[in-house]
PDB file of C-alpha atoms in Angstrom:
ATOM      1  CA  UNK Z 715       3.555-101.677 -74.461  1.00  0.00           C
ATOM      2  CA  UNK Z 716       3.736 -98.919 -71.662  1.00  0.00           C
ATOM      3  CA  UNK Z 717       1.454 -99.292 -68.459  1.00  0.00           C
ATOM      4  CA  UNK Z 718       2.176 -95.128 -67.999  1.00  0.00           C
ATOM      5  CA  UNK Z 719       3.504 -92.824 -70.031  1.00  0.00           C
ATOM      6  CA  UNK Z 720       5.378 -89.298 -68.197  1.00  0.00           C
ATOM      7  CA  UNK Z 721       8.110 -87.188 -69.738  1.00  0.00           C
ATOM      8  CA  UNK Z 722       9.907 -84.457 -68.757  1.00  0.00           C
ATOM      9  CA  UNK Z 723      12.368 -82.315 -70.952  1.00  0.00           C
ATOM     10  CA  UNK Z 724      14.039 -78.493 -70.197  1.00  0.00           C
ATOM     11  CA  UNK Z 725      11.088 -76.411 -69.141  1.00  0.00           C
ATOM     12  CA  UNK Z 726       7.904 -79.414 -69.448  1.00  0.00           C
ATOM     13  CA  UNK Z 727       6.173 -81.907 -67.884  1.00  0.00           C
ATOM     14  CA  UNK Z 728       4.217 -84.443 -70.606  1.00  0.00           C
ATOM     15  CA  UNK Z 729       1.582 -86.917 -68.669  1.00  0.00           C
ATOM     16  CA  UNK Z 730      -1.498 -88.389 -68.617  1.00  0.00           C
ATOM     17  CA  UNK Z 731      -4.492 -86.610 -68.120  1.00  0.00           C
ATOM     18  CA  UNK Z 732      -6.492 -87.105 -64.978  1.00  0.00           C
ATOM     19  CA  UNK Z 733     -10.324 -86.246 -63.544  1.00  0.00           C
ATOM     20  CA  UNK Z 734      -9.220 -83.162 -62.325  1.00  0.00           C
ATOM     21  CA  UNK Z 735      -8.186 -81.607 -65.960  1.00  0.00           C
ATOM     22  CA  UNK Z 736     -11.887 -81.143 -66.968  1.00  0.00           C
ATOM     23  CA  UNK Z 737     -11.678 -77.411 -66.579  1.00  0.00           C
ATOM     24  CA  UNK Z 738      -8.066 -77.425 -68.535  1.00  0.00           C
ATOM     25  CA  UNK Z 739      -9.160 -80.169 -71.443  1.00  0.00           C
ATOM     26  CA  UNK Z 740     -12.986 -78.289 -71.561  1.00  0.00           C
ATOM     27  CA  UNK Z 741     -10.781 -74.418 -72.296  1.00  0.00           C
ATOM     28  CA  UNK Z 742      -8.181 -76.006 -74.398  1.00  0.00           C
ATOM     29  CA  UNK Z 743     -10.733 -78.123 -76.606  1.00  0.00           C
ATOM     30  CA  UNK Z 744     -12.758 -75.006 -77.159  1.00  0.00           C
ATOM     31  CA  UNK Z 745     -10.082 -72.462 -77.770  1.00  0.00           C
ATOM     32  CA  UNK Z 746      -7.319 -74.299 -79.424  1.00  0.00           C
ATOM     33  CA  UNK Z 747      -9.255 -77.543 -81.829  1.00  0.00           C
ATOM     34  CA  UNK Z 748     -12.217 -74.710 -82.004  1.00  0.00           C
ATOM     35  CA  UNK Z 749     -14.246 -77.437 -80.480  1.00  0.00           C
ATOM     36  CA  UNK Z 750     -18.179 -76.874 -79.914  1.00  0.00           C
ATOM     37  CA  UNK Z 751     -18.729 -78.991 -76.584  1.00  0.00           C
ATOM     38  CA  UNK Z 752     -20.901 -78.775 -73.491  1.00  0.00           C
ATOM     39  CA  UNK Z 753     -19.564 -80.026 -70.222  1.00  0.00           C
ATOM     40  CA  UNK Z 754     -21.040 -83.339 -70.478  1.00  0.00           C
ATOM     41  CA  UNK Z 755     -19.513 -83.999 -73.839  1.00  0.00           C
ATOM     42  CA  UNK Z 756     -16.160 -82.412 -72.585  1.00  0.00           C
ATOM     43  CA  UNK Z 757     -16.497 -84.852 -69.560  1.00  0.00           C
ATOM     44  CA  UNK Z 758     -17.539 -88.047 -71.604  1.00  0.00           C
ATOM     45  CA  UNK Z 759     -14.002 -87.062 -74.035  1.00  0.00           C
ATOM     46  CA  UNK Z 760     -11.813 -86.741 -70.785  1.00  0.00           C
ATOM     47  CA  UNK Z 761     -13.285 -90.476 -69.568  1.00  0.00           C
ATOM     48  CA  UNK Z 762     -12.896 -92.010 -72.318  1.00  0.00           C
ATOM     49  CA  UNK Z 763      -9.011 -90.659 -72.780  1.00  0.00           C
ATOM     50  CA  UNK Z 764      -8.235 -91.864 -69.546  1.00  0.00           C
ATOM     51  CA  UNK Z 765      -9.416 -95.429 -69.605  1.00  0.00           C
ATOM     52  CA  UNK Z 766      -8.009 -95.522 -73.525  1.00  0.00           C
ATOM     53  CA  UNK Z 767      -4.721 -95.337 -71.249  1.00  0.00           C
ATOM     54  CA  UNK Z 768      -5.447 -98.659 -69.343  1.00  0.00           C
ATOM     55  CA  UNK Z 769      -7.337-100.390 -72.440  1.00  0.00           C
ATOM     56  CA  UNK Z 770      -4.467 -99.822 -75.073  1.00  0.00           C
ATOM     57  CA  UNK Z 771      -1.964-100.685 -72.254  1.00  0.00           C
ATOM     58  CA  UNK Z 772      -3.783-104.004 -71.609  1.00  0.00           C
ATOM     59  CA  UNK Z 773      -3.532-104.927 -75.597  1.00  0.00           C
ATOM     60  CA  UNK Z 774      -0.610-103.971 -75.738  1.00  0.00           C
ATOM     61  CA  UNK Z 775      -0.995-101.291 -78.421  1.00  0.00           C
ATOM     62  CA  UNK Z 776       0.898 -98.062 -78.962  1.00  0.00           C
ATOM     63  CA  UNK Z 777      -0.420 -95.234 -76.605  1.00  0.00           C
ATOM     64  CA  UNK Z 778      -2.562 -93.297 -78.687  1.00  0.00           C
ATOM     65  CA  UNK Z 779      -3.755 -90.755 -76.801  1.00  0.00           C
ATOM     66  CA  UNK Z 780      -3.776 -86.733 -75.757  1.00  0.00           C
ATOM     67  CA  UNK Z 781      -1.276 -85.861 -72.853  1.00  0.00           C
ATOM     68  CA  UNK Z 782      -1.116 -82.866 -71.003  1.00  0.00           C
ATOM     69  CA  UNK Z 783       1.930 -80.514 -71.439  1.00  0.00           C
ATOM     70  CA  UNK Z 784       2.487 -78.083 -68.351  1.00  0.00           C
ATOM     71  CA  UNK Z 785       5.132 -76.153 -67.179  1.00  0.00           C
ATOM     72  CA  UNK Z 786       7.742 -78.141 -64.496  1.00  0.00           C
ATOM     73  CA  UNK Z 787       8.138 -74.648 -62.711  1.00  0.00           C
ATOM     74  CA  UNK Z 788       4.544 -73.932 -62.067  1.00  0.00           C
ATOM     75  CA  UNK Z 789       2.342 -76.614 -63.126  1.00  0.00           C
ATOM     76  CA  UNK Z 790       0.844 -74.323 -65.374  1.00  0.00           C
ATOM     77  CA  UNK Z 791      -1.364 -76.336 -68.055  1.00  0.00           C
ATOM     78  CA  UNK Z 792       0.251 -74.929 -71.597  1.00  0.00           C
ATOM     79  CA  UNK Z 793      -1.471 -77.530 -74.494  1.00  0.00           C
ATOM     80  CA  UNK Z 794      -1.132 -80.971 -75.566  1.00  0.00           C
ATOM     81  CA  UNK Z 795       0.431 -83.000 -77.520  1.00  0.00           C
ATOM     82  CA  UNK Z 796      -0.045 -86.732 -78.667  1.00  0.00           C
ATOM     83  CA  UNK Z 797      -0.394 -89.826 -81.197  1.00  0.00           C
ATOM     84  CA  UNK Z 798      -2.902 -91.177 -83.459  1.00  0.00           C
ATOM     85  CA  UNK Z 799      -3.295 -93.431 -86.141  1.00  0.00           C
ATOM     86  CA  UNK Z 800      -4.019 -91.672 -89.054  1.00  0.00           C
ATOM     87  CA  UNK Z 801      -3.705 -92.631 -92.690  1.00  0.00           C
ATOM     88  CA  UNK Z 802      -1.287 -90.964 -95.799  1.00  0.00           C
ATOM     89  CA  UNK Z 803      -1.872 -91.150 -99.630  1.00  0.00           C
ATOM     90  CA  UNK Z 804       1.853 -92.046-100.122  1.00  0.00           C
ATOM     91  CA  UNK Z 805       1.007 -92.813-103.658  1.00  0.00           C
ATOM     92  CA  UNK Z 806      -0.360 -88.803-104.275  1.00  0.00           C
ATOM     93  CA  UNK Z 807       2.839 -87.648-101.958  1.00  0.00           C
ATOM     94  CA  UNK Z 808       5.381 -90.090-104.445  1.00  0.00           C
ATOM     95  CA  UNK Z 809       3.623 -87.776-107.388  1.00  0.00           C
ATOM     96  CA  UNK Z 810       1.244 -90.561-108.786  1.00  0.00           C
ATOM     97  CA  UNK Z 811      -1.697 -88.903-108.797  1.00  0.00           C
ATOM     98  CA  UNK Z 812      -3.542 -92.059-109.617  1.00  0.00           C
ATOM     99  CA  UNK Z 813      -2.662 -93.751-106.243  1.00  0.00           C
ATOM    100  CA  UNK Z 814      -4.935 -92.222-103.408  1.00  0.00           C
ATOM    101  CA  UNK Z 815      -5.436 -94.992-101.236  1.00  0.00           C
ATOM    102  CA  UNK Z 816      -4.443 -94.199 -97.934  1.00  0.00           C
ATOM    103  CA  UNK Z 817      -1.927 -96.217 -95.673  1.00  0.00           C
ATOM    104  CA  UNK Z 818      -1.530 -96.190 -91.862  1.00  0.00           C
ATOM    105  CA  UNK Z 819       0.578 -94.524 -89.966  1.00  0.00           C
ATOM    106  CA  UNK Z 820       1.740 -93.016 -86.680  1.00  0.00           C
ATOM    107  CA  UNK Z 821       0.474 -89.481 -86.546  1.00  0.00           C
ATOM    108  CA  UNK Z 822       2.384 -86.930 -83.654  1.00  0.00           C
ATOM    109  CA  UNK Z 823       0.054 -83.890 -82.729  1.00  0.00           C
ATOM    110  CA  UNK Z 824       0.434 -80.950 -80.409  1.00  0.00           C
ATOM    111  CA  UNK Z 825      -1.065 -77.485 -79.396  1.00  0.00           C
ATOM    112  CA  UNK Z 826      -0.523 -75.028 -77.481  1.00  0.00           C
ATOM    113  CA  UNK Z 827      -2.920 -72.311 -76.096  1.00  0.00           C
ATOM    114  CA  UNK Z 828      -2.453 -68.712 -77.568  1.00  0.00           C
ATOM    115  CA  UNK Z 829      -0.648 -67.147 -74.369  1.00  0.00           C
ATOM    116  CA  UNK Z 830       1.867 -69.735 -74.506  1.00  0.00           C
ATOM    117  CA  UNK Z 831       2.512 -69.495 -78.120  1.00  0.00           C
ATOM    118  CA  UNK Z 832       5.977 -68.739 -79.707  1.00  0.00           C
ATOM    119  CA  UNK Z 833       7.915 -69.840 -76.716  1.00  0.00           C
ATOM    120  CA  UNK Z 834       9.185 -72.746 -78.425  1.00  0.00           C
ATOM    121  CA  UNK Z 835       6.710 -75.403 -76.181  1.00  0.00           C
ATOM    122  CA  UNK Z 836       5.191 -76.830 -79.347  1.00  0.00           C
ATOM    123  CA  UNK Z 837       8.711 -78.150 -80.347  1.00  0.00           C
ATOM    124  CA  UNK Z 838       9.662 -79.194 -77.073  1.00  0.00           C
ATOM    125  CA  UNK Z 839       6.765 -81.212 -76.174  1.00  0.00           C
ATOM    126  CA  UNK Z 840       6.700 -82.556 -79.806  1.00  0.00           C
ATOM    127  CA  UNK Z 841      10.817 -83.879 -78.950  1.00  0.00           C
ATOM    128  CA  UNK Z 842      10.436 -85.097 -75.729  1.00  0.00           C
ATOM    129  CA  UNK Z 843       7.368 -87.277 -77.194  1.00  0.00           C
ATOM    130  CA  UNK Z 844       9.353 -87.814 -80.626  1.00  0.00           C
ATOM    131  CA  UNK Z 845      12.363 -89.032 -78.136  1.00  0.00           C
ATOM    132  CA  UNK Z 846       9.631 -91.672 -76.421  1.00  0.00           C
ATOM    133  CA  UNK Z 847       8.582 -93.068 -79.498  1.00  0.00           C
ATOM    134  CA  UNK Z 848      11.772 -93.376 -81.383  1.00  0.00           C
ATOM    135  CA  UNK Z 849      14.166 -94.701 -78.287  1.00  0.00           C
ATOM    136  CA  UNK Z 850      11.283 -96.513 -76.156  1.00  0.00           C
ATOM    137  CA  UNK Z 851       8.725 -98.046 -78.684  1.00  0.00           C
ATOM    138  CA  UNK Z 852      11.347 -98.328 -81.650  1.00  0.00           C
ATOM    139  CA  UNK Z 853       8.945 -97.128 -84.158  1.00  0.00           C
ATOM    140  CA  UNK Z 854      10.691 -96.803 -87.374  1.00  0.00           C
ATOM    141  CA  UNK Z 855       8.419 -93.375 -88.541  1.00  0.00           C
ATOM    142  CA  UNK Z 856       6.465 -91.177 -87.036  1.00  0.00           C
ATOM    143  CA  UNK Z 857       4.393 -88.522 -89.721  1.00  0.00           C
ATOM    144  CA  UNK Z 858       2.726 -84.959 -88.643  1.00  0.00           C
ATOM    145  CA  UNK Z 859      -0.274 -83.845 -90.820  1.00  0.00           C
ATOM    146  CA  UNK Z 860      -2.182 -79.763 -91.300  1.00  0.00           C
ATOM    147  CA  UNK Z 861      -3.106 -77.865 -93.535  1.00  0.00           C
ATOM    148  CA  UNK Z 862      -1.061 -75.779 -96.298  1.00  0.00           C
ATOM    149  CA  UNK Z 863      -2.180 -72.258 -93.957  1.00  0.00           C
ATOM    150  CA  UNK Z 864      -0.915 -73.361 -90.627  1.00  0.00           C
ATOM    151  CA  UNK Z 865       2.148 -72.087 -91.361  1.00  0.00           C
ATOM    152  CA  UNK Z 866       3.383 -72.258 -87.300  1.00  0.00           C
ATOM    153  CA  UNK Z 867       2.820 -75.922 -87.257  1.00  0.00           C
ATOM    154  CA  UNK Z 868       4.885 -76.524 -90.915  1.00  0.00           C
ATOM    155  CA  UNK Z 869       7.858 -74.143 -88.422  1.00  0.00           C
ATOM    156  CA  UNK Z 870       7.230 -76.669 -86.018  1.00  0.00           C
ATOM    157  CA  UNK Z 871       7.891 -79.974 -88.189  1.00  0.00           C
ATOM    158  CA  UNK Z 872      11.164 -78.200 -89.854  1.00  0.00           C
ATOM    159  CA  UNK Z 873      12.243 -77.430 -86.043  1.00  0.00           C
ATOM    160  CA  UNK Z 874      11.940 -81.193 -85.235  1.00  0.00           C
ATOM    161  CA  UNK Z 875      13.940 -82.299 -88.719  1.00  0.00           C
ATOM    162  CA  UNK Z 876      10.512 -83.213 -90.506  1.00  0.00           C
ATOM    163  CA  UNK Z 877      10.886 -83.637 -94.158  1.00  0.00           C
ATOM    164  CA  UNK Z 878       7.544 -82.157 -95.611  1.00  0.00           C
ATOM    165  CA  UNK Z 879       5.810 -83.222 -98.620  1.00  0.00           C
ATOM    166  CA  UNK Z 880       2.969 -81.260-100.043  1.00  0.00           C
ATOM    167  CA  UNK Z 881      -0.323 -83.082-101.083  1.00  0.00           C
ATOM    168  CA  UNK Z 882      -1.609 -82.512-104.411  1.00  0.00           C
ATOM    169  CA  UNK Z 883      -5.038 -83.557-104.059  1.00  0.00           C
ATOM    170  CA  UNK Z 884      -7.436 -81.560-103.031  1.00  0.00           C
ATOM    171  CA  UNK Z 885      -8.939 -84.050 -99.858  1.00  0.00           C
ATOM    172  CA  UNK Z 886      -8.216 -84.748 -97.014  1.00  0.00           C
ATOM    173  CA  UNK Z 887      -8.023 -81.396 -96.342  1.00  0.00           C
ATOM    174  CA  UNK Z 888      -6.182 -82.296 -92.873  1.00  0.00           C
ATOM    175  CA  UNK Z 889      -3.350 -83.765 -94.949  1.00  0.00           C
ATOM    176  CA  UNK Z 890      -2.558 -81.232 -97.326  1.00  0.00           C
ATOM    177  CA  UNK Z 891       1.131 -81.229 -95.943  1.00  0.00           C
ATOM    178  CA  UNK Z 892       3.054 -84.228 -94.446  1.00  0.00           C
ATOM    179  CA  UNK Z 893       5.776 -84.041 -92.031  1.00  0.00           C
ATOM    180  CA  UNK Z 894       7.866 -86.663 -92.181  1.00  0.00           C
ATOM    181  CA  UNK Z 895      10.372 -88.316 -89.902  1.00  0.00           C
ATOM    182  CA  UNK Z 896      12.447 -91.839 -89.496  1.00  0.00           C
ATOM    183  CA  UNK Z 897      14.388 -92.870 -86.723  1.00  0.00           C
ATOM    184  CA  UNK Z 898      17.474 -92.806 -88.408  1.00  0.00           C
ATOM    185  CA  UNK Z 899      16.745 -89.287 -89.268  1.00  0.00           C
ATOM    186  CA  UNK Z 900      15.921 -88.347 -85.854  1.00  0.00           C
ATOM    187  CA  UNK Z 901      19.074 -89.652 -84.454  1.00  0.00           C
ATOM    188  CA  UNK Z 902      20.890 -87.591 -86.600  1.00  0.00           C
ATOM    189  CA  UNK Z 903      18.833 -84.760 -85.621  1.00  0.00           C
ATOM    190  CA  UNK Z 904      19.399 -84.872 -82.307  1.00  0.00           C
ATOM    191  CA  UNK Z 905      23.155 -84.891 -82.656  1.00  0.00           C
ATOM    192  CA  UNK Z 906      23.187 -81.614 -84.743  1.00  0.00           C
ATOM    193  CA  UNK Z 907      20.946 -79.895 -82.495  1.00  0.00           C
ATOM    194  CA  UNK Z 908      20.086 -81.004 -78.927  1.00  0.00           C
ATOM    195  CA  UNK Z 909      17.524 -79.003 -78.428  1.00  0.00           C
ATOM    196  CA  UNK Z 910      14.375 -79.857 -75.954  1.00  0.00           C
ATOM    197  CA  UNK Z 911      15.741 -83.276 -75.586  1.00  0.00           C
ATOM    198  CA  UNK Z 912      13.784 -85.970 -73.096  1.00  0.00           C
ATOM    199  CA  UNK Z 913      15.603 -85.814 -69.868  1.00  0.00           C
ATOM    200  CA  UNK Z 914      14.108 -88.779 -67.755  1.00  0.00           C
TER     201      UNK Z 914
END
């Protein structure tokens, strides 16, 4: 698939994390996913994100992974943003409330740490990633998951053309609202509203 994985849109830098993040993954972990970590476990997450890089590359599988979002001005470290598998009751989303088996998917992620909140980063890290996937891996969908409270993540999936479908079961409780988006969709997207596009 793709050995190495950097993006850069308007105002951000997406990469790979690296050794010397510890400090920046360790406060992020804690303060953003409300992650209960000592250093060693915040150390053991970092190593094994980095050589998930190389091992993923090497099969040849889609880079699921965190990546670092900073500022291109100042290097600043603002949040992440990402993809993992995760897994959809399309039958409960369709409205058959007898179908709860859960499919796999492509699942985008991304936060941002509170002082950099409501500067639009979320959404532009999201696009430039969104961009990667759609143009460079040809995936056909890519789906965002939260819950029905996070209200600034749901502004975040209607800023990047998401169609959002509400879960009615009670569990998972991760998956209580699904952002939606296909390729197609995307493309038209983008030509309405350029916004945060990928640049290189």
């Amino acid at each position: 698939m793709i050995d190495c994985i950097e993006l850069t849109s308007h105002r951000l830098r997406i990469r790979q994390f690296s050794s010397g993040d510890l400090a920046a993954c360790s406060d992020f972990r804690r303060r953003v996913f409300l992650m209960d970590e000592d250093a060693e476990s915040a150390r053991r997450w970092l190593n094994w994100t980095i050589d998930s890089y190389r091992e993923l590359a090497g099969l040849r599988q889609p880079p699921y992974a965190d990546y670092a979002v900073e500022r291109r001005d100042t290097g600043e470290f603002v949040g992440e943003v990402g993809i993992v598998p995760t897994v959809v009751p399309w039958g409960a989303l369709q409205g058959d409330k007898s179908d709860d088996l859960l499919n796999p998917e492509v699942g985008l992620f991304w936060g941002v740490l509170p002082e950099h909140r409501r500067l639009g980063y979320a959404t532009e890290a999201a696009s430039a990633l969104l961009d990667f996937l759609f143009a460079r891996l040809r995936l056909r969908r890519v789906v965002a998951t939260t819950e029905h409270n996070n209200l600034a993540s749901q502004r975040v999936m209607n800023k990047l053309g998401m169609q959002r479908r509400k879960n009615p079961l009670d569990a998972p409780v991760w998956c209580q609202v699904v952002g939606v988006l296909e390729n197609e969709q995307w493309r038209a997207h983008n030509e309405e509203s350029p916004q945060g596009q990928l640049v290189t």
